[in-house]
XYZ file of N, CA and C in Angstrom:
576
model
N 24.451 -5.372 -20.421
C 24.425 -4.858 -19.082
C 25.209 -5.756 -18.137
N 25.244 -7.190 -18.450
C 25.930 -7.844 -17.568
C 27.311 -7.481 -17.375
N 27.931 -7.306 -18.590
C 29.299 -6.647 -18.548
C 29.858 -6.203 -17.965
N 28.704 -5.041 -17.512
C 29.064 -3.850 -16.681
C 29.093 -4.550 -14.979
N 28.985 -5.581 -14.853
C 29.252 -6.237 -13.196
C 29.546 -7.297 -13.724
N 31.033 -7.606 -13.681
C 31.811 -9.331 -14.023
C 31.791 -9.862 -12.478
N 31.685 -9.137 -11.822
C 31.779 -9.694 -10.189
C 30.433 -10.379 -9.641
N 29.610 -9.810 -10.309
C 27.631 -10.571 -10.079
C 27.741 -12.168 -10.571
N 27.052 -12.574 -9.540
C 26.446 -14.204 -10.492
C 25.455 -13.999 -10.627
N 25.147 -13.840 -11.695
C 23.789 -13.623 -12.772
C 23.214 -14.652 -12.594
N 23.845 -15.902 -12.815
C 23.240 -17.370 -12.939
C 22.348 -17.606 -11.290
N 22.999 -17.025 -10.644
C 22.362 -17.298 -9.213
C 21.236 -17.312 -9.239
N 20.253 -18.465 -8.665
C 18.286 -18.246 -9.031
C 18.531 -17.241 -7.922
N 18.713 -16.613 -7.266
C 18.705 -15.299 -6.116
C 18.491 -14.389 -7.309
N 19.242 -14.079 -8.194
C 19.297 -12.713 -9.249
C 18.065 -11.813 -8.911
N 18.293 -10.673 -8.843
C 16.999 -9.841 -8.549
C 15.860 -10.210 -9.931
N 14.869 -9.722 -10.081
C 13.511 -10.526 -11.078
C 12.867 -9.383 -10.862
N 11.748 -9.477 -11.954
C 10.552 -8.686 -11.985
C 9.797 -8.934 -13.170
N 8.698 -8.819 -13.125
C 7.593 -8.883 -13.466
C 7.171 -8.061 -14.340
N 6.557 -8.139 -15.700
C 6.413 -7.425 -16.714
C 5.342 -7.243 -17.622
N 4.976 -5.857 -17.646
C 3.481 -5.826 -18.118
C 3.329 -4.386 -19.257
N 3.027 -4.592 -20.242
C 3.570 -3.402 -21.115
C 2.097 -3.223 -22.141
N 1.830 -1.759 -22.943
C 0.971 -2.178 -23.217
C 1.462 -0.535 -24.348
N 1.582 -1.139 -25.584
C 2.323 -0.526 -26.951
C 0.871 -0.189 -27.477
N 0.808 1.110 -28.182
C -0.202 1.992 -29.061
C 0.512 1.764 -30.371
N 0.154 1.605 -31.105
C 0.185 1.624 -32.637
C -0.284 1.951 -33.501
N -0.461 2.089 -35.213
C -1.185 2.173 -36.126
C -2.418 1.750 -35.765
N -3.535 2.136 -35.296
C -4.711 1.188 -35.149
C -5.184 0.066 -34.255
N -3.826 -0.320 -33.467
C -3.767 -1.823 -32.528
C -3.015 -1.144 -31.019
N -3.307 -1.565 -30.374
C -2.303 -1.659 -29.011
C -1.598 -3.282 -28.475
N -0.567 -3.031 -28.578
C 0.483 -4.473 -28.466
C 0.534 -4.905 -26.781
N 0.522 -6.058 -26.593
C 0.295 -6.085 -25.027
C 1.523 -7.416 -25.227
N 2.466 -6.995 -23.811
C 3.058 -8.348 -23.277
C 2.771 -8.427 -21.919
N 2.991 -9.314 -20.956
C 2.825 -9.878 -19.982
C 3.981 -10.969 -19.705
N 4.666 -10.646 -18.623
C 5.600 -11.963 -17.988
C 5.173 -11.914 -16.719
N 4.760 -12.752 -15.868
C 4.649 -12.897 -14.463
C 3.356 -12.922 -14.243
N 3.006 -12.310 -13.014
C 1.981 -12.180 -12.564
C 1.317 -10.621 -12.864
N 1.568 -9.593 -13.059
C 0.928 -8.379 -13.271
C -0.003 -8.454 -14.252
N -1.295 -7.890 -14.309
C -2.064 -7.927 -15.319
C -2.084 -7.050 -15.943
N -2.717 -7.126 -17.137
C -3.206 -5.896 -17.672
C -4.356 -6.448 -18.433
N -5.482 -5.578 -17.434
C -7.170 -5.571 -17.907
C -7.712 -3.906 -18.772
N -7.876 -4.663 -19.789
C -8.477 -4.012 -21.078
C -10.145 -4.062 -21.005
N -10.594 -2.513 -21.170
C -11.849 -2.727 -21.133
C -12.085 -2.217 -22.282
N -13.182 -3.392 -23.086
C -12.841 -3.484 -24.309
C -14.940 -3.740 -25.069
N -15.359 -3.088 -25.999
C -16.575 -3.441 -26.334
C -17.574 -4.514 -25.367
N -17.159 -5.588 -24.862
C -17.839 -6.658 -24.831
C -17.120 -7.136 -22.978
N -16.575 -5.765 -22.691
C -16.563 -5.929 -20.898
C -14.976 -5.774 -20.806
N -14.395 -7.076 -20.146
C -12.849 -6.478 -19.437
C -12.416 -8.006 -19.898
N -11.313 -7.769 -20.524
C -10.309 -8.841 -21.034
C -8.880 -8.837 -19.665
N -8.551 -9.519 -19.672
C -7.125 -10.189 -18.448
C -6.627 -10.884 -18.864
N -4.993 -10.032 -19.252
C -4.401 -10.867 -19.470
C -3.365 -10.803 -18.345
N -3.107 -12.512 -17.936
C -1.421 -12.079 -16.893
C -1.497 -13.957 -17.237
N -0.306 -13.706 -16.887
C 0.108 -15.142 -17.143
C 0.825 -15.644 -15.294
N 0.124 -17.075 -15.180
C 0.129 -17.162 -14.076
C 0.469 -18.654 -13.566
N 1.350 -18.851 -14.584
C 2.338 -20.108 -14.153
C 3.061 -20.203 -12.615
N 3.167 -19.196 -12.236
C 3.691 -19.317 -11.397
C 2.829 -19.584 -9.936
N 1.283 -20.162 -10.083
C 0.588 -20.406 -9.697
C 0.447 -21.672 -9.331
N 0.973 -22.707 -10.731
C 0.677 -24.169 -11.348
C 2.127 -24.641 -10.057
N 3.107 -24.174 -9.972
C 3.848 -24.927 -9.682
C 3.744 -24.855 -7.770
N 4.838 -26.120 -7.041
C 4.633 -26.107 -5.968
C 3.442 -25.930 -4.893
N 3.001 -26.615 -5.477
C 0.921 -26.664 -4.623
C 1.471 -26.973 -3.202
N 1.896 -28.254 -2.841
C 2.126 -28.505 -1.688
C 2.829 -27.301 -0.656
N 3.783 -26.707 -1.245
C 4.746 -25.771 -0.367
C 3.901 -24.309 -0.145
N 3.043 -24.345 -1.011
C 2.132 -23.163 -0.972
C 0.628 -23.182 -0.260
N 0.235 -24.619 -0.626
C -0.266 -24.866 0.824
C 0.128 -24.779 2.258
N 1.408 -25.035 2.671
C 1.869 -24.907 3.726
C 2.003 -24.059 4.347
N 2.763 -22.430 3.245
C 2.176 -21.251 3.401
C 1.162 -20.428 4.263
N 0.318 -20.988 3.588
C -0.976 -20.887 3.628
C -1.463 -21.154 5.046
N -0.966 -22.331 5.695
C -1.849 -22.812 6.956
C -1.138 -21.985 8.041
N -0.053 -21.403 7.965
C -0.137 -20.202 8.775
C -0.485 -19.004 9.121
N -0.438 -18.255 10.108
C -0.735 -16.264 9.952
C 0.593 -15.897 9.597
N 0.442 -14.934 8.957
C 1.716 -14.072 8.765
C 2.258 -13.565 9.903
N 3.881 -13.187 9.883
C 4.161 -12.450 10.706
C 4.504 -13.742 12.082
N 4.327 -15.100 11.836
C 4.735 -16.292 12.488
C 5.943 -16.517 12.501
N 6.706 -17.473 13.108
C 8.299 -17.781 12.702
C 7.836 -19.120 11.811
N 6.634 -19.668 12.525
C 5.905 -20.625 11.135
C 5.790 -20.353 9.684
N 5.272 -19.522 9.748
C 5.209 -18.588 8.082
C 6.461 -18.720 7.447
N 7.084 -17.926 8.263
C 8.628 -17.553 7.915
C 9.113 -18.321 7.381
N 8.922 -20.066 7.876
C 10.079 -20.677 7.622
C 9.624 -21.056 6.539
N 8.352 -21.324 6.087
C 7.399 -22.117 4.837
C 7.538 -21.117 4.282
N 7.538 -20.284 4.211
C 7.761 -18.912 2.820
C 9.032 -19.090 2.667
N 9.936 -19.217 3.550
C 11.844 -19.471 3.067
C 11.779 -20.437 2.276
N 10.913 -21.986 2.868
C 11.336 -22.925 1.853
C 10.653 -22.462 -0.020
N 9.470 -21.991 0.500
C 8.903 -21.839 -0.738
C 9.679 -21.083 -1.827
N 10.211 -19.760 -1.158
C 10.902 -19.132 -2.221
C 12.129 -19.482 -2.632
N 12.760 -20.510 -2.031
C 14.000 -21.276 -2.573
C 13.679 -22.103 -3.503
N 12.338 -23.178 -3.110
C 12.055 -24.177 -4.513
C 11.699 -22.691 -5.850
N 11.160 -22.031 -5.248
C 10.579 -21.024 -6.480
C 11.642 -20.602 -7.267
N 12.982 -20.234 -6.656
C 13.989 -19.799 -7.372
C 14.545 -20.537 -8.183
N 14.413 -22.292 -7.869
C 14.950 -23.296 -8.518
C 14.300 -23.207 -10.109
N 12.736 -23.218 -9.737
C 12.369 -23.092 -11.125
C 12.088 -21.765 -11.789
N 12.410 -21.118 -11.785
C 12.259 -19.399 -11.989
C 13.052 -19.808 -13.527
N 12.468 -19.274 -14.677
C 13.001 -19.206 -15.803
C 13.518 -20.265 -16.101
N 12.966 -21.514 -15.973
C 12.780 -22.835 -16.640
C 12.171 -23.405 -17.351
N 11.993 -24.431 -17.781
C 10.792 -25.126 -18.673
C 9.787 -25.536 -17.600
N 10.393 -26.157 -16.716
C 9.269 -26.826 -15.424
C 8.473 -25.706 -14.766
N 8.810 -24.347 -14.801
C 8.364 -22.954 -13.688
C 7.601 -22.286 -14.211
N 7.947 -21.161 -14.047
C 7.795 -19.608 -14.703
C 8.405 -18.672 -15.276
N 8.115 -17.909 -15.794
C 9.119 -16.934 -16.300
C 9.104 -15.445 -15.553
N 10.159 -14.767 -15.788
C 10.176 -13.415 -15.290
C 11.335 -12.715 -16.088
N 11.145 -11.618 -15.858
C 12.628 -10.643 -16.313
C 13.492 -10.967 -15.095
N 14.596 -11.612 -16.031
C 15.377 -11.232 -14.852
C 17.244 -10.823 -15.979
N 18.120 -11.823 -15.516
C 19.397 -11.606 -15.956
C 19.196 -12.378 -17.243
N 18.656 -13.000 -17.386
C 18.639 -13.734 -19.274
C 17.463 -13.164 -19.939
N 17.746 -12.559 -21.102
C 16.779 -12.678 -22.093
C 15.895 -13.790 -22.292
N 16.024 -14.715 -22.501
C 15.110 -15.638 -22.890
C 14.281 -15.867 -22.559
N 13.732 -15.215 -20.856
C 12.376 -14.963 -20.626
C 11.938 -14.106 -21.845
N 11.962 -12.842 -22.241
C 11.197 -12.686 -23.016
C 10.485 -13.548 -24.477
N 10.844 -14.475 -24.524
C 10.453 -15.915 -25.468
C 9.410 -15.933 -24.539
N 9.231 -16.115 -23.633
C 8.003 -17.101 -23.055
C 7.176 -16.061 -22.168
N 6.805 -14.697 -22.882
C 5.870 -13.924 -22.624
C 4.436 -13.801 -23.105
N 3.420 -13.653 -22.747
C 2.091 -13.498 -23.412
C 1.929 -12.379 -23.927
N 1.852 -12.550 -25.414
C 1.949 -11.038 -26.274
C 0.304 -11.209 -27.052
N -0.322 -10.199 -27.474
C -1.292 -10.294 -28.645
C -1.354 -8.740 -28.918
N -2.512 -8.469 -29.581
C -3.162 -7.296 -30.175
C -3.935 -6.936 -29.781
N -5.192 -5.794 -29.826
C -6.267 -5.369 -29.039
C -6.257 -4.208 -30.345
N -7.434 -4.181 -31.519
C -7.424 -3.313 -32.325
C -8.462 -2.079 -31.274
N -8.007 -1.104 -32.051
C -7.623 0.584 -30.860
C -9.389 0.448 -30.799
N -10.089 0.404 -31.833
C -11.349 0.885 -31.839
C -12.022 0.047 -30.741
N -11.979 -1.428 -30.650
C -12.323 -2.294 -29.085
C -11.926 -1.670 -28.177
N -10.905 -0.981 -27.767
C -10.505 -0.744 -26.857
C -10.877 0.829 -26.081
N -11.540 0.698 -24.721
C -11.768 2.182 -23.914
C -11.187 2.950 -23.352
N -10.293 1.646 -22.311
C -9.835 2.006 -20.793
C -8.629 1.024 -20.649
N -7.696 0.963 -20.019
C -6.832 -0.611 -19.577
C -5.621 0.234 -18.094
N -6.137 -0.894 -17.957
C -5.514 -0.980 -16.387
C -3.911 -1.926 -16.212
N -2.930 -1.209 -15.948
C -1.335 -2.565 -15.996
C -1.643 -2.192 -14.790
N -1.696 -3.088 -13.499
C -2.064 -3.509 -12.493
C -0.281 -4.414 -11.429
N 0.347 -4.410 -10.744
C 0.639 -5.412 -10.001
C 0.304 -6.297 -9.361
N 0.632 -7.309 -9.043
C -0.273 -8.274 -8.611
C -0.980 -7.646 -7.050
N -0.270 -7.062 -6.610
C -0.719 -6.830 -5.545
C -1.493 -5.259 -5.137
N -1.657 -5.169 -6.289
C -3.106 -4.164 -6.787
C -4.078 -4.833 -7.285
N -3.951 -5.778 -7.778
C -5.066 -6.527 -8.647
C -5.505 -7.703 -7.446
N -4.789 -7.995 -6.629
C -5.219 -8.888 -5.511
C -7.032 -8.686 -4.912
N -7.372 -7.420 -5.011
C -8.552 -6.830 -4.617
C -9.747 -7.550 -5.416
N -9.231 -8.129 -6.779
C -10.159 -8.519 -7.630
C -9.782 -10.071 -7.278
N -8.364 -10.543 -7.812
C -8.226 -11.927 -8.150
C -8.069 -12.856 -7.242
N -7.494 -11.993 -5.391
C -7.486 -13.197 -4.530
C -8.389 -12.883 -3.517
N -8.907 -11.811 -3.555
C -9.995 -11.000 -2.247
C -11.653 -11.283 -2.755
N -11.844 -10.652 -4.150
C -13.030 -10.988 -4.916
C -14.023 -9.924 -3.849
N -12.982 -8.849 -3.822
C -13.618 -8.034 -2.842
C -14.086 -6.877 -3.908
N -13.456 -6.741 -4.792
C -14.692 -5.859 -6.355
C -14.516 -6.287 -7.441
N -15.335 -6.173 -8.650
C -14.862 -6.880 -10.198
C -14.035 -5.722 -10.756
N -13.989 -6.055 -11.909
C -13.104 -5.525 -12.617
C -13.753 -4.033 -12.892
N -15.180 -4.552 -13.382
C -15.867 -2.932 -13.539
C -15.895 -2.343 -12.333
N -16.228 -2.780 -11.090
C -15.851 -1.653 -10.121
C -14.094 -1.168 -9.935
N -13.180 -1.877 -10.007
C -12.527 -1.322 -10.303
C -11.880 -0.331 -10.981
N -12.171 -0.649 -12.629
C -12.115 0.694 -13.430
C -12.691 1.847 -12.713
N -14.263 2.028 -12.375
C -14.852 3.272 -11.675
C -13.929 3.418 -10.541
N -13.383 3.017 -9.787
C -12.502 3.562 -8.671
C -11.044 4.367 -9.237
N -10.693 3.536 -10.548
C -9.699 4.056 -10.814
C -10.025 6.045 -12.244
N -11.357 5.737 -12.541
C -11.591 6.904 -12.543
C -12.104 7.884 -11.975
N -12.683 7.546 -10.488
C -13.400 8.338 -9.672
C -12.473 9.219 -8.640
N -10.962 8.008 -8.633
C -10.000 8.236 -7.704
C -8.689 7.825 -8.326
N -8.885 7.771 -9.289
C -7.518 7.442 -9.376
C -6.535 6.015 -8.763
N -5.391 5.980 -9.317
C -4.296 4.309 -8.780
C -4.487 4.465 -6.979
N -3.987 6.020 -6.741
C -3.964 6.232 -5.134
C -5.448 5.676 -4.083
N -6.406 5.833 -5.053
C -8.029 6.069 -4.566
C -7.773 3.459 -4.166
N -7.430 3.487 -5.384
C -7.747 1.774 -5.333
C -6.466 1.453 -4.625
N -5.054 1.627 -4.453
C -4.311 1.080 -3.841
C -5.105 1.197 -2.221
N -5.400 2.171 -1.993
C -5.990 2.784 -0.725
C -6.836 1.401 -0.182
N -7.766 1.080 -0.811
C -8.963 0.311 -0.726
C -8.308 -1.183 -0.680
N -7.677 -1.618 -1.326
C -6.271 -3.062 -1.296
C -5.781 -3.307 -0.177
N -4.952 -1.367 0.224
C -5.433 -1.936 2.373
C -6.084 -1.822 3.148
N -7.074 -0.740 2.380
C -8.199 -1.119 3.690
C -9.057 -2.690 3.666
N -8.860 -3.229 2.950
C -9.546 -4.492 2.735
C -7.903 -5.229 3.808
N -6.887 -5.708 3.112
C -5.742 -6.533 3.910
C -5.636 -5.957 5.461
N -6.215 -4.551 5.538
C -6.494 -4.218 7.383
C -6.953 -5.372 7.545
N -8.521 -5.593 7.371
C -9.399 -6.337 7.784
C -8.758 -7.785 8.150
N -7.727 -8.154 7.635
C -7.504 -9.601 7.649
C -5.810 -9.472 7.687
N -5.053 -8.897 8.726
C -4.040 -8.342 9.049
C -2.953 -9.849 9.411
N -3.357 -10.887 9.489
C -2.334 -12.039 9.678
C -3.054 -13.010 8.624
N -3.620 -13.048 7.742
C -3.429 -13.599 6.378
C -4.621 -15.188 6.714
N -5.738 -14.862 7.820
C -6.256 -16.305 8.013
C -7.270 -16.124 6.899
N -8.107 -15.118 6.609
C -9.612 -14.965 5.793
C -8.765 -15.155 4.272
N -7.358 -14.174 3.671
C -6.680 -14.665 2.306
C -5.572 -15.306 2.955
N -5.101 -16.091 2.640
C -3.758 -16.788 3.049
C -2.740 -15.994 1.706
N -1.527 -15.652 2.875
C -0.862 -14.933 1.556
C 0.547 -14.882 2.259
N 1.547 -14.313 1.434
C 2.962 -14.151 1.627
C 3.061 -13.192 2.784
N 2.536 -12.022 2.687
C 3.358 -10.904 3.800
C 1.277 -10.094 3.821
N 1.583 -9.502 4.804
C 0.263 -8.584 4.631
C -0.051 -7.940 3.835
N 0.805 -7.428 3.311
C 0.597 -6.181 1.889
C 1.313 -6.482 1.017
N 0.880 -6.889 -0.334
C 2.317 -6.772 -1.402
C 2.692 -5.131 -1.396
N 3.594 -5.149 -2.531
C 3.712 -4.023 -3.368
C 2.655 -3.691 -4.424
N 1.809 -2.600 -4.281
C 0.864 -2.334 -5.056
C 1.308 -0.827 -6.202
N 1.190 -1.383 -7.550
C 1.293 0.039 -8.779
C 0.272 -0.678 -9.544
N -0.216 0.727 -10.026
C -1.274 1.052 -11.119
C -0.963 1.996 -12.103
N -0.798 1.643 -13.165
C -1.393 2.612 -14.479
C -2.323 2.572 -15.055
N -2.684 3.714 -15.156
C -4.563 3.590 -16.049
C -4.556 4.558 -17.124
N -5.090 3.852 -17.926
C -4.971 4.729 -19.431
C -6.538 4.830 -19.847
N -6.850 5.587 -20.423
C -8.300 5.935 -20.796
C -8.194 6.785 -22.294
N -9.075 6.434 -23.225
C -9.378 6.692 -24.665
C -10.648 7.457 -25.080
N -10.931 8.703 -25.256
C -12.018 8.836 -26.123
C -13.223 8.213 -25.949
């Protein structure tokens, strides 16, 4: 694909990225990868398994603190989220960072893959981070209330509820966060 644009710098840490969450049916097993932050919660015999890989958590504490001590929507914010996402780009698909899809393969080397044999498995949720925020940075429902929202109502029914919760806290002081709303997608799969 690069081919097809000799004029792009691929190498640029700018390169557009994304985040990757997949979840393969098979003979008997369902194959799961994970790059980034998106999850995918499996509800499985013995409750709800999560997997997301979340390196990109470990790195830059300080700059993400800083983040943090502002409201959104500040020229304060602004400028601590600029610096942040520049160190972030530095390590984006490094040994020292995180990984993501982006212009090199070789993120996919450093994805979280396993198995989930079919018969464990009920329900599973591939989540964005900023659908899954409701659970992992709000702790505003678990995972089992989640699933019931996402069968009572559907992805639309829980994205819904992600802002009515980020209403409540509209400049980021109660969660400290990047922007008021991420981007929120849901897929939900359900079995027998």
């Amino acid at each position: 694909m690069a081919a097809k644009h000799p004029l792009c710098d691929l190498q640029n840490p700018g390169t557009p990225s994304a985040t990757v969450a997949v979840l393969r049916q098979r003979e008997g097993f369902f194959d799961h990868l994970v790059l980034a932050d998106s999850p995918i919660v499996l509800e499985v015999n013995q409750g709800f398994s999560v997997i997301t890989d979340l390196r990109v958590d470990e790195i830059l504490p300080d700059l993400k603190a800083e983040v943090g001590r502002y409201e959104t929507h500040t020229a304060e914010h602004r400028k601590a989220l600029r610096r942040l996402v520049l160190a972030q780009r530095q390590t984006r698909n490094t040994a020292a960072g995180y990984w993501v899809a982006a212009s090199g393969s070789e993120a996919a080397e450093h994805a979280l893959t396993g198995s989930t044999p079919a018969e464990d498995l009920s329900a599973a949720a591939l989540l964005s981070d900023g659908a899954a925020c409701l659970v992992t940075d709000y702790a505003m429902a678990t995972w089992a209330e989640v699933f019931r929202t996402l069968r009572n109502g559907g992805p639309r029914e829980l994205i819904d509820t992600v802002r009515k919760v980020e209403a409540t806290d509209p400049h980021g002081q109660r969660w400290p966060r990047y922007k008021s709303g991420d981007d929120a997608s849901v897929a939900f799969c359900e079995w027998g």
